Amino acid sequence: MTYHETVIIRAMNRSRFTVQQGQAVILAETADDRPLKEPLRDREGKIALSGLSLSELKQFMKSLGEPAFRADQIHSWIYAKWVKSFDEMTNLSADLRNKLNEVACLSALEIATLKVSRDGTRKYLFRLPDGKLVESVLMCFQDRDTLSACVSSQVGCAVGCTFCATGYLGFMRNLSAQEIVDQVLSIQRESGKRVANLVYMGQGEPLLNTEHVIDSIDTMIHSVGIGGRHITVSTSGIIPGIEQLRDENLPVTLALSLHAPDKQTREEVVPITRKYPIPELIKSLKQYVEKTKRRVTIEYVLLKDVTDSEEQARQLADLVRDLHCNINLIPYNPTFAEDGAALYDRPSRDAQVRFKRLAEGSGKTVTIRLERGTDIEAACGQLHNAYKE
Ligand code: SF4
């Protein structure tokens, strides 16, 4: 099945809307009798339009007795002009704007806090309608025109990687596709800047929320306007999720957070390894590459005296030699235990470079990630929903 065929089938399964007694509600069943996907609502129960696809907006406008072209207009206001209210949608009649204000809201995500780093990185803490919190990051690079955003796919995370602050929160719930897409829209509305690159590398394991992540990628590509080549989905190594992503044939990059090349260390650092061992993981990546013809990225966090030995660099090189991939080394960013002690140490710059040279023995391109926003705890592994009234 082609990517476009899967898009059409997914679109057919999306939820429908109607209006009863002045309240927008979803119909009981979809066309093919499958269970409905609940649209996002704000705390007053109004349906949020930000993050809906064009076909969902059309269904919603139909439920209000409005022609389909109104959905195109609203879609353009939300996705191209980043308006902050229905009142800014000046090509809609005043009556329609009033009606929208009664039954719908633009966004159900509130910015609880916003921190701006010395390097320009912006970290957003979003409050969801149920009061739960998630973080997203906007990274600005002086040498690049484009901006990159890092979005969350779950509230908390069940995987429990030992170097990651999110892992210590535990798992609370999956985010809906709309909640994922609206992180990007909210960032664009607040910053006034266009997100051109996107990584699913914030809080949560995207491939334990595959259905919503895949739906959100559709909307990112077709509505937000981010090219598939500029979207990366990062996983700790959930093999069924990798297989699903492979079969969807989405035009995105897959990144594996490997973090250790040997069984013992990886089981310690990324506990899900006990369920999905390294050899099977590499096999599933090779199958992914074979089917999609796309290069994967191997992410590797450098923890001093844990994952940064010369022996491990050689093991890493051997492990990925036959895999079509790049390697991205991530020097550890400090996260802290409750007593304030750093969980691990970051290797020296010399140790990072030494590891890189040995890993290049694989014949792959190896880079050391330029970290952004460490002073506001916005870098990889540092997201933990800190919030004070
Ligand atoms: S690194 Fe990713 S998968 Fe691991 S605990 Fe953190 S959020 Fe979860």
mmCIF file of C-alpha atoms and ligand atoms in Angstrom:
data_model
loop_
_atom_site.group_PDB
_atom_site.id
_atom_site.type_symbol
_atom_site.label_atom_id
_atom_site.label_comp_id
_atom_site.label_asym_id
_atom_site.label_seq_id
_atom_site.Cartn_x
_atom_site.Cartn_y
_atom_site.Cartn_z
ATOM 1 C CA MET A 1 0.000 0.000 0.000
ATOM 2 C CA THR A 2 1.394 3.417 -0.911
ATOM 3 C CA TYR A 3 1.719 6.288 1.513
ATOM 4 C CA HIS A 4 -1.129 8.139 -0.236
ATOM 5 C CA GLU A 5 -3.430 5.113 -0.018
ATOM 6 C CA THR A 6 -2.813 4.848 3.718
ATOM 7 C CA VAL A 7 -3.516 8.586 4.068
ATOM 8 C CA ILE A 8 -6.892 8.166 2.346
ATOM 9 C CA ILE A 9 -7.867 5.184 4.514
ATOM 10 C CA ARG A 10 -6.886 7.009 7.697
ATOM 11 C CA ALA A 11 -8.891 10.048 6.594
ATOM 12 C CA MET A 12 -11.965 7.840 6.066
ATOM 13 C CA ASN A 13 -11.720 6.649 9.656
ATOM 14 C CA ARG A 14 -11.626 10.083 11.212
ATOM 15 C CA SER A 15 -14.351 11.321 13.527
ATOM 16 C CA ARG A 16 -17.427 13.337 12.467
ATOM 17 C CA PHE A 17 -19.154 16.211 14.177
ATOM 18 C CA THR A 18 -22.664 17.494 14.637
ATOM 19 C CA VAL A 19 -24.308 20.229 16.665
ATOM 20 C CA GLN A 20 -27.036 19.538 19.211
ATOM 21 C CA GLN A 21 -28.656 22.250 21.296
ATOM 22 C CA GLY A 22 -25.963 24.734 20.369
ATOM 23 C CA GLN A 23 -23.154 22.407 21.493
ATOM 24 C CA ALA A 24 -20.736 20.848 19.034
ATOM 25 C CA VAL A 25 -20.715 17.098 19.634
ATOM 26 C CA ILE A 26 -19.306 14.148 17.746
ATOM 27 C CA LEU A 27 -21.587 11.688 15.990
ATOM 28 C CA ALA A 28 -21.961 8.248 17.522
ATOM 29 C CA GLU A 29 -20.243 6.342 14.761
ATOM 30 C CA THR A 30 -17.931 6.864 11.823
ATOM 31 C CA ALA A 31 -18.837 5.848 8.273
ATOM 32 C CA ASP A 32 -17.308 2.428 8.707
ATOM 33 C CA ASP A 33 -18.691 1.906 12.235
ATOM 34 C CA ARG A 34 -15.284 2.154 13.886
ATOM 35 C CA PRO A 35 -14.976 3.784 17.304
ATOM 36 C CA LEU A 36 -14.678 7.567 17.203
ATOM 37 C CA LYS A 37 -11.630 9.619 17.943
ATOM 38 C CA GLU A 38 -12.622 12.240 20.461
ATOM 39 C CA PRO A 39 -11.702 15.772 19.353
ATOM 40 C CA LEU A 40 -9.807 17.876 21.851
ATOM 41 C CA ARG A 41 -11.945 20.126 24.049
ATOM 42 C CA ASP A 42 -10.949 22.972 26.307
ATOM 43 C CA ARG A 43 -11.887 23.135 29.979
ATOM 44 C CA GLU A 44 -15.329 24.547 29.066
ATOM 45 C CA GLY A 45 -16.002 21.607 26.764
ATOM 46 C CA LYS A 46 -15.600 23.611 23.551
ATOM 47 C CA ILE A 47 -14.062 21.754 20.611
ATOM 48 C CA ALA A 48 -10.561 22.983 19.755
ATOM 49 C CA LEU A 49 -10.004 23.591 16.044
ATOM 50 C CA SER A 50 -6.234 24.035 16.162
ATOM 51 C CA GLY A 51 -4.627 20.726 15.197
ATOM 52 C CA LEU A 52 -7.609 19.385 13.229
ATOM 53 C CA SER A 53 -6.944 18.271 9.662
ATOM 54 C CA LEU A 54 -8.736 19.942 6.745
ATOM 55 C CA SER A 55 -11.168 17.028 6.385
ATOM 56 C CA GLU A 56 -11.973 17.211 10.122
ATOM 57 C CA LEU A 57 -12.521 20.956 9.842
ATOM 58 C CA LYS A 58 -14.871 20.321 6.903
ATOM 59 C CA GLN A 59 -16.880 17.853 8.966
ATOM 60 C CA PHE A 60 -17.032 20.338 11.789
ATOM 61 C CA MET A 61 -18.190 23.206 9.567
ATOM 62 C CA LYS A 62 -20.768 20.919 7.974
ATOM 63 C CA SER A 63 -22.094 20.199 11.466
ATOM 64 C CA LEU A 64 -22.598 23.944 11.886
ATOM 65 C CA GLY A 65 -24.516 24.061 8.588
ATOM 66 C CA GLU A 66 -21.670 25.913 6.889
ATOM 67 C CA PRO A 67 -20.296 25.242 3.394
ATOM 68 C CA ALA A 68 -17.008 23.402 2.979
ATOM 69 C CA PHE A 69 -15.128 26.465 1.728
ATOM 70 C CA ARG A 70 -15.469 27.976 5.219
ATOM 71 C CA ALA A 71 -13.255 25.129 6.467
ATOM 72 C CA ASP A 72 -10.635 26.078 3.865
ATOM 73 C CA GLN A 73 -10.732 29.667 5.117
ATOM 74 C CA ILE A 74 -10.409 28.642 8.765
ATOM 75 C CA HIS A 75 -7.676 26.148 7.889
ATOM 76 C CA SER A 76 -5.717 28.953 6.250
ATOM 77 C CA TRP A 77 -6.157 31.264 9.256
ATOM 78 C CA ILE A 78 -4.994 28.574 11.670
ATOM 79 C CA TYR A 79 -2.153 27.001 9.667
ATOM 80 C CA ALA A 80 -0.861 29.806 7.437
ATOM 81 C CA LYS A 81 -1.591 32.973 9.425
ATOM 82 C CA TRP A 82 -1.327 31.603 12.990
ATOM 83 C CA VAL A 83 -4.194 33.761 14.292
ATOM 84 C CA LYS A 84 -4.858 33.796 18.038
ATOM 85 C CA SER A 85 -8.651 34.221 17.930
ATOM 86 C CA PHE A 86 -11.691 33.710 15.712
ATOM 87 C CA ASP A 87 -12.181 37.491 15.716
ATOM 88 C CA GLU A 88 -9.051 37.830 13.561
ATOM 89 C CA MET A 89 -10.676 35.715 10.817
ATOM 90 C CA THR A 90 -11.884 38.752 8.938
ATOM 91 C CA ASN A 91 -13.288 36.969 5.893
ATOM 92 C CA LEU A 92 -15.848 35.189 8.090
ATOM 93 C CA SER A 93 -19.126 36.913 8.874
ATOM 94 C CA ALA A 94 -19.618 38.341 12.367
ATOM 95 C CA ASP A 95 -22.419 35.793 12.886
ATOM 96 C CA LEU A 96 -20.136 32.891 12.082
ATOM 97 C CA ARG A 97 -17.382 34.241 14.321
ATOM 98 C CA ASN A 98 -19.906 34.552 17.148
ATOM 99 C CA LYS A 99 -21.105 31.023 16.514
ATOM 100 C CA LEU A 100 -17.541 29.709 16.578
ATOM 101 C CA ASN A 101 -16.847 31.539 19.833
ATOM 102 C CA GLU A 102 -19.902 29.825 21.351
ATOM 103 C CA VAL A 103 -19.168 26.229 20.382
ATOM 104 C CA ALA A 104 -15.449 26.084 19.697
ATOM 105 C CA CYS A 105 -12.082 27.440 20.765
ATOM 106 C CA LEU A 106 -8.957 28.021 18.750
ATOM 107 C CA SER A 107 -6.584 26.044 20.986
ATOM 108 C CA ALA A 108 -6.967 23.953 24.130
ATOM 109 C CA LEU A 109 -3.278 24.226 25.078
ATOM 110 C CA GLU A 110 -2.261 26.952 27.525
ATOM 111 C CA ILE A 111 1.318 28.099 27.945
ATOM 112 C CA ALA A 112 1.952 27.540 31.673
ATOM 113 C CA THR A 113 5.526 28.825 31.503
ATOM 114 C CA LEU A 114 7.971 29.899 28.826
ATOM 115 C CA LYS A 115 11.725 29.987 29.410
ATOM 116 C CA VAL A 116 14.177 31.556 26.977
ATOM 117 C CA SER A 117 17.792 30.407 26.958
ATOM 118 C CA ARG A 118 20.872 32.574 26.474
ATOM 119 C CA ASP A 119 21.243 30.895 23.061
ATOM 120 C CA GLY A 120 17.656 31.800 22.052
ATOM 121 C CA THR A 121 16.168 28.350 22.670
ATOM 122 C CA ARG A 122 12.598 28.573 23.969
ATOM 123 C CA LYS A 123 11.147 25.935 26.284
ATOM 124 C CA TYR A 124 7.350 25.811 26.563
ATOM 125 C CA LEU A 125 5.493 24.101 29.352
ATOM 126 C CA PHE A 126 1.948 23.478 28.090
ATOM 127 C CA ARG A 127 -1.048 22.844 30.310
ATOM 128 C CA LEU A 128 -3.493 20.428 28.692
ATOM 129 C CA PRO A 129 -7.268 20.600 29.272
ATOM 130 C CA ASP A 130 -7.079 17.883 31.955
ATOM 131 C CA GLY A 131 -4.435 19.908 33.821
ATOM 132 C CA LYS A 132 -1.528 17.661 32.816
ATOM 133 C CA LEU A 133 1.698 19.287 31.648
ATOM 134 C CA VAL A 134 4.046 18.632 28.721
ATOM 135 C CA GLU A 135 7.100 20.412 27.408
ATOM 136 C CA SER A 136 8.166 21.394 23.892
ATOM 137 C CA VAL A 137 11.311 23.145 22.729
ATOM 138 C CA LEU A 138 12.027 25.583 19.893
ATOM 139 C CA MET A 139 15.677 25.624 18.873
ATOM 140 C CA CYS A 140 17.197 28.534 16.958
ATOM 141 C CA PHE A 141 20.632 28.123 15.359
ATOM 142 C CA GLN A 142 22.550 31.250 14.401
ATOM 143 C CA ASP A 143 24.075 29.570 11.369
ATOM 144 C CA ARG A 144 20.714 28.393 10.035
ATOM 145 C CA ASP A 145 17.662 30.270 8.762
ATOM 146 C CA THR A 146 15.258 27.557 9.782
ATOM 147 C CA LEU A 147 13.926 26.700 13.215
ATOM 148 C CA SER A 148 13.587 23.269 14.760
ATOM 149 C CA ALA A 149 10.959 22.191 17.255
ATOM 150 C CA CYS A 150 11.002 19.191 19.557
ATOM 151 C CA VAL A 151 7.538 17.923 20.532
ATOM 152 C CA SER A 152 6.271 15.532 23.178
ATOM 153 C CA SER A 153 4.130 12.520 22.335
ATOM 154 C CA GLN A 154 3.111 11.396 25.840
ATOM 155 C CA VAL A 155 2.650 12.850 29.305
ATOM 156 C CA GLY A 156 5.573 11.268 31.170
ATOM 157 C CA CYS A 157 7.122 8.062 29.852
ATOM 158 C CA ALA A 158 7.073 4.396 30.785
ATOM 159 C CA VAL A 159 10.444 3.472 29.283
ATOM 160 C CA GLY A 160 12.465 4.791 32.225
ATOM 161 C CA CYS A 161 15.840 5.543 30.623
ATOM 162 C CA THR A 162 18.108 6.184 33.579
ATOM 163 C CA PHE A 163 19.674 9.407 32.254
ATOM 164 C CA CYS A 164 16.339 11.043 31.361
ATOM 165 C CA ALA A 165 14.328 13.328 33.646
ATOM 166 C CA THR A 166 11.056 12.400 31.887
ATOM 167 C CA GLY A 167 11.655 8.736 32.655
ATOM 168 C CA TYR A 168 11.480 9.572 36.378
ATOM 169 C CA LEU A 169 7.974 11.050 35.968
ATOM 170 C CA GLY A 170 6.523 7.673 34.983
ATOM 171 C CA PHE A 171 3.812 7.292 32.347
ATOM 172 C CA MET A 172 0.569 9.264 32.656
ATOM 173 C CA ARG A 173 -1.131 9.171 29.270
ATOM 174 C CA ASN A 174 -0.758 9.368 25.510
ATOM 175 C CA LEU A 175 -1.208 12.678 23.742
ATOM 176 C CA SER A 176 -3.796 12.857 20.960
ATOM 177 C CA ALA A 177 -2.719 13.781 17.436
ATOM 178 C CA GLN A 178 -4.317 17.166 17.955
ATOM 179 C CA GLU A 179 -2.358 17.795 21.154
ATOM 180 C CA ILE A 180 0.867 16.936 19.330
ATOM 181 C CA VAL A 181 0.122 19.179 16.332
ATOM 182 C CA ASP A 182 -1.067 22.046 18.519
ATOM 183 C CA GLN A 183 2.323 22.144 20.273
ATOM 184 C CA VAL A 184 3.837 23.295 16.961
ATOM 185 C CA LEU A 185 0.983 25.684 16.194
ATOM 186 C CA SER A 186 1.158 27.188 19.689
ATOM 187 C CA ILE A 187 4.917 27.682 19.307
ATOM 188 C CA GLN A 188 4.408 29.424 15.960
ATOM 189 C CA ARG A 189 1.621 31.636 17.367
ATOM 190 C CA GLU A 190 3.715 32.638 20.391
ATOM 191 C CA SER A 191 7.085 33.106 18.684
ATOM 192 C CA GLY A 192 5.869 34.375 15.319
ATOM 193 C CA LYS A 193 8.423 32.032 13.746
ATOM 194 C CA ARG A 194 7.883 29.182 11.333
ATOM 195 C CA VAL A 195 8.905 25.705 12.384
ATOM 196 C CA ALA A 196 10.688 24.029 9.459
ATOM 197 C CA ASN A 197 12.207 21.005 11.199
ATOM 198 C CA LEU A 198 10.506 18.780 13.695
ATOM 199 C CA VAL A 199 11.714 16.022 15.992
ATOM 200 C CA TYR A 200 9.502 13.686 18.019
ATOM 201 C CA MET A 201 12.117 13.620 20.726
ATOM 202 C CA GLY A 202 10.442 15.429 23.624
ATOM 203 C CA GLN A 203 8.662 13.684 26.459
ATOM 204 C CA GLY A 204 7.394 10.168 25.873
ATOM 205 C CA GLU A 205 8.125 7.269 23.551
ATOM 206 C CA PRO A 206 6.463 8.073 20.187
ATOM 207 C CA LEU A 207 6.244 4.442 19.128
ATOM 208 C CA LEU A 208 4.220 3.551 22.214
ATOM 209 C CA ASN A 209 1.645 6.051 20.901
ATOM 210 C CA THR A 210 1.963 5.096 17.272
ATOM 211 C CA GLU A 211 -1.581 5.711 16.067
ATOM 212 C CA HIS A 212 -1.714 9.316 17.279
ATOM 213 C CA VAL A 213 1.875 10.023 16.242
ATOM 214 C CA ILE A 214 1.195 8.782 12.691
ATOM 215 C CA ASP A 215 -2.015 10.842 12.474
ATOM 216 C CA SER A 216 -0.128 13.896 13.735
ATOM 217 C CA ILE A 217 2.596 13.413 11.103
ATOM 218 C CA ASP A 218 -0.098 13.511 8.405
ATOM 219 C CA THR A 219 -1.302 16.856 9.702
ATOM 220 C CA MET A 220 2.245 18.186 10.154
ATOM 221 C CA ILE A 221 2.951 17.429 6.489
ATOM 222 C CA HIS A 222 -0.372 18.386 4.902
ATOM 223 C CA SER A 223 -1.559 21.248 7.116
ATOM 224 C CA VAL A 224 1.369 22.683 9.091
ATOM 225 C CA GLY A 225 3.518 22.406 5.955
ATOM 226 C CA ILE A 226 6.616 20.703 7.361
ATOM 227 C CA GLY A 227 8.243 18.487 4.747
ATOM 228 C CA GLY A 228 8.463 14.800 5.640
ATOM 229 C CA ARG A 229 12.230 14.944 5.055
ATOM 230 C CA HIS A 230 12.380 17.478 7.893
ATOM 231 C CA ILE A 231 10.559 15.289 10.422
ATOM 232 C CA THR A 232 12.378 12.786 12.652
ATOM 233 C CA VAL A 233 10.720 10.210 14.891
ATOM 234 C CA SER A 234 13.005 9.032 17.669
ATOM 235 C CA THR A 235 12.437 5.732 19.457
ATOM 236 C CA SER A 236 14.117 3.917 22.312
ATOM 237 C CA GLY A 237 13.674 0.733 20.272
ATOM 238 C CA ILE A 238 10.042 -0.431 20.208
ATOM 239 C CA ILE A 239 10.185 -3.083 17.484
ATOM 240 C CA PRO A 240 6.411 -3.348 16.768
ATOM 241 C CA GLY A 241 6.318 0.462 16.400
ATOM 242 C CA ILE A 242 9.292 0.415 14.010
ATOM 243 C CA GLU A 243 7.483 -2.216 11.954
ATOM 244 C CA GLN A 244 4.294 -0.158 11.905
ATOM 245 C CA LEU A 245 6.169 2.965 10.850
ATOM 246 C CA ARG A 246 7.924 0.913 8.167
ATOM 247 C CA ASP A 247 4.599 -0.389 6.819
ATOM 248 C CA GLU A 248 3.032 3.094 6.806
ATOM 249 C CA ASN A 249 5.936 4.168 4.590
ATOM 250 C CA LEU A 250 5.799 7.730 5.893
ATOM 251 C CA PRO A 251 8.458 9.976 4.307
ATOM 252 C CA VAL A 252 10.145 10.736 7.640
ATOM 253 C CA THR A 253 13.482 9.899 9.282
ATOM 254 C CA LEU A 254 13.630 7.231 11.969
ATOM 255 C CA ALA A 255 16.141 7.665 14.801
ATOM 256 C CA LEU A 256 17.061 4.908 17.239
ATOM 257 C CA SER A 257 18.239 5.988 20.675
ATOM 258 C CA LEU A 258 20.777 3.195 21.022
ATOM 259 C CA HIS A 259 22.911 4.693 23.815
ATOM 260 C CA ALA A 260 24.959 1.529 24.403
ATOM 261 C CA PRO A 261 26.229 -1.212 22.066
ATOM 262 C CA ASP A 262 26.453 -4.015 24.628
ATOM 263 C CA LYS A 263 23.598 -5.933 26.239
ATOM 264 C CA GLN A 264 24.533 -5.299 29.854
ATOM 265 C CA THR A 265 24.962 -1.526 29.607
ATOM 266 C CA ARG A 266 21.937 -1.006 27.375
ATOM 267 C CA GLU A 267 19.712 -3.029 29.690
ATOM 268 C CA GLU A 268 20.876 -0.754 32.517
ATOM 269 C CA VAL A 269 20.491 2.560 30.670
ATOM 270 C CA VAL A 270 17.461 1.754 28.462
ATOM 271 C CA PRO A 271 15.529 -0.923 30.395
ATOM 272 C CA ILE A 272 13.189 -1.725 27.465
ATOM 273 C CA THR A 273 16.200 -3.580 25.976
ATOM 274 C CA ARG A 274 15.161 -6.612 28.029
ATOM 275 C CA LYS A 275 12.024 -6.788 25.908
ATOM 276 C CA TYR A 276 13.578 -5.765 22.587
ATOM 277 C CA PRO A 277 17.221 -6.992 22.535
ATOM 278 C CA ILE A 278 19.898 -5.268 20.448
ATOM 279 C CA PRO A 279 20.325 -7.926 17.703
ATOM 280 C CA GLU A 280 16.563 -7.955 16.972
ATOM 281 C CA LEU A 281 16.517 -4.165 17.032
ATOM 282 C CA ILE A 282 19.294 -3.910 14.452
ATOM 283 C CA LYS A 283 17.496 -6.509 12.338
ATOM 284 C CA SER A 284 14.268 -4.475 12.430
ATOM 285 C CA LEU A 285 16.212 -1.330 11.438
ATOM 286 C CA LYS A 286 17.712 -3.159 8.465
ATOM 287 C CA GLN A 287 14.221 -4.242 7.409
ATOM 288 C CA TYR A 288 13.056 -0.640 7.810
ATOM 289 C CA VAL A 289 15.890 0.603 5.570
ATOM 290 C CA GLU A 290 15.258 -2.116 3.015
ATOM 291 C CA LYS A 291 11.569 -1.257 2.720
ATOM 292 C CA THR A 292 11.747 2.550 2.930
ATOM 293 C CA LYS A 293 15.168 3.060 1.280
ATOM 294 C CA ARG A 294 15.802 5.714 3.918
ATOM 295 C CA ARG A 295 18.876 6.087 6.096
ATOM 296 C CA VAL A 296 18.251 5.868 9.855
ATOM 297 C CA THR A 297 19.979 7.852 12.592
ATOM 298 C CA ILE A 298 21.646 6.208 15.577
ATOM 299 C CA GLU A 299 21.492 8.442 18.661
ATOM 300 C CA TYR A 300 24.075 7.675 21.340
ATOM 301 C CA VAL A 301 24.272 9.469 24.688
ATOM 302 C CA LEU A 302 27.814 9.715 26.088
ATOM 303 C CA LEU A 303 27.771 9.032 29.836
ATOM 304 C CA LYS A 304 31.161 9.252 31.509
ATOM 305 C CA ASP A 305 32.491 5.813 32.522
ATOM 306 C CA VAL A 306 29.204 4.169 31.494
ATOM 307 C CA THR A 307 28.829 4.395 27.707
ATOM 308 C CA ASP A 308 31.979 6.274 26.615
ATOM 309 C CA SER A 309 34.728 3.641 26.668
ATOM 310 C CA GLU A 310 36.990 2.972 23.689
ATOM 311 C CA GLU A 311 35.774 -0.623 23.685
ATOM 312 C CA GLN A 312 32.160 0.546 23.401
ATOM 313 C CA ALA A 313 33.072 2.905 20.538
ATOM 314 C CA ARG A 314 34.547 -0.069 18.640
ATOM 315 C CA GLN A 315 31.511 -2.221 19.485
ATOM 316 C CA LEU A 316 29.247 0.535 18.196
ATOM 317 C CA ALA A 317 31.226 0.719 14.950
ATOM 318 C CA ASP A 318 30.945 -3.061 14.477
ATOM 319 C CA LEU A 319 27.243 -3.100 15.307
ATOM 320 C CA VAL A 320 26.187 -0.554 12.666
ATOM 321 C CA ARG A 321 28.780 -1.255 9.966
ATOM 322 C CA ASP A 322 26.202 -3.006 7.746
ATOM 323 C CA LEU A 323 23.368 -0.585 8.532
ATOM 324 C CA HIS A 324 22.524 2.408 6.309
ATOM 325 C CA CYS A 325 22.816 5.064 9.023
ATOM 326 C CA ASN A 326 24.435 8.149 10.515
ATOM 327 C CA ILE A 327 25.590 8.325 14.127
ATOM 328 C CA ASN A 328 24.752 11.276 16.355
ATOM 329 C CA LEU A 329 26.652 11.456 19.671
ATOM 330 C CA ILE A 330 24.937 13.342 22.497
ATOM 331 C CA PRO A 331 27.209 14.407 25.372
ATOM 332 C CA TYR A 332 25.165 13.939 28.544
ATOM 333 C CA ASN A 333 23.191 16.939 29.789
ATOM 334 C CA PRO A 334 22.957 16.959 33.573
ATOM 335 C CA THR A 335 19.721 15.792 35.145
ATOM 336 C CA PHE A 336 19.471 15.650 38.884
ATOM 337 C CA ALA A 337 18.173 13.237 41.511
ATOM 338 C CA GLU A 338 15.887 14.485 44.285
ATOM 339 C CA ASP A 339 18.886 15.102 46.563
ATOM 340 C CA GLY A 340 20.324 17.419 43.885
ATOM 341 C CA ALA A 341 23.137 15.076 42.823
ATOM 342 C CA ALA A 342 23.767 14.725 39.088
ATOM 343 C CA LEU A 343 22.740 11.271 37.898
ATOM 344 C CA TYR A 344 25.744 10.892 35.582
ATOM 345 C CA ASP A 345 28.743 12.900 34.436
ATOM 346 C CA ARG A 346 29.478 14.292 30.998
ATOM 347 C CA PRO A 347 32.699 13.012 29.368
ATOM 348 C CA SER A 348 35.448 15.546 28.660
ATOM 349 C CA ARG A 349 35.646 17.069 25.183
ATOM 350 C CA ASP A 350 38.763 14.953 24.522
ATOM 351 C CA ALA A 351 36.887 11.776 25.453
ATOM 352 C CA GLN A 352 33.977 12.797 23.176
ATOM 353 C CA VAL A 353 36.322 13.350 20.222
ATOM 354 C CA ARG A 354 38.189 10.097 20.896
ATOM 355 C CA PHE A 355 34.898 8.177 20.943
ATOM 356 C CA LYS A 356 33.834 9.881 17.707
ATOM 357 C CA ARG A 357 37.059 8.894 15.900
ATOM 358 C CA LEU A 358 36.716 5.252 16.938
ATOM 359 C CA ALA A 359 33.013 5.171 15.984
ATOM 360 C CA GLU A 360 34.008 6.497 12.549
ATOM 361 C CA GLY A 361 35.673 3.122 12.073
ATOM 362 C CA SER A 362 32.169 2.032 11.027
ATOM 363 C CA GLY A 363 32.533 4.092 7.836
ATOM 364 C CA LYS A 364 29.520 6.187 8.893
ATOM 365 C CA THR A 365 29.226 9.914 9.331
ATOM 366 C CA VAL A 366 29.522 10.610 13.071
ATOM 367 C CA THR A 367 28.570 13.971 14.571
ATOM 368 C CA ILE A 368 28.614 15.346 18.101
ATOM 369 C CA ARG A 369 25.326 17.124 18.744
ATOM 370 C CA LEU A 370 25.451 20.839 19.375
ATOM 371 C CA GLU A 371 23.317 21.172 22.471
ATOM 372 C CA ARG A 372 20.888 24.030 22.913
ATOM 373 C CA GLY A 373 19.121 25.395 25.963
ATOM 374 C CA THR A 374 21.045 23.548 28.687
ATOM 375 C CA ASP A 375 20.778 26.636 30.961
ATOM 376 C CA ILE A 376 16.963 26.312 30.960
ATOM 377 C CA GLU A 377 16.955 22.490 31.084
ATOM 378 C CA ALA A 378 15.654 22.260 27.540
ATOM 379 C CA ALA A 379 18.284 19.885 26.161
ATOM 380 C CA CYS A 380 17.988 16.183 25.480
ATOM 381 C CA GLY A 381 17.027 14.247 28.627
ATOM 382 C CA GLN A 382 16.290 17.331 30.721
ATOM 383 C CA LEU A 383 12.514 17.738 30.239
ATOM 384 C CA HIS A 384 10.647 17.203 33.486
ATOM 385 C CA ASN A 385 7.608 19.542 33.643
ATOM 386 C CA ALA A 386 8.929 21.731 36.475
ATOM 387 C CA TYR A 387 6.211 24.257 37.333
ATOM 388 C CA LYS A 388 5.715 26.663 40.198
ATOM 389 C CA GLU A 389 2.648 28.869 40.691
HETATM 390 S S1 SF4 B 1 14.722 9.119 26.800
HETATM 391 FE FE1 SF4 B 1 12.738 9.086 25.753
HETATM 392 S S2 SF4 B 1 12.104 6.932 25.929
HETATM 393 FE FE2 SF4 B 1 13.724 7.216 27.458
HETATM 394 S S3 SF4 B 1 12.596 7.769 29.361
HETATM 395 FE FE3 SF4 B 1 13.157 9.683 28.315
HETATM 396 S S4 SF4 B 1 11.344 10.225 27.134
HETATM 397 FE FE4 SF4 B 1 11.180 8.033 27.647
#
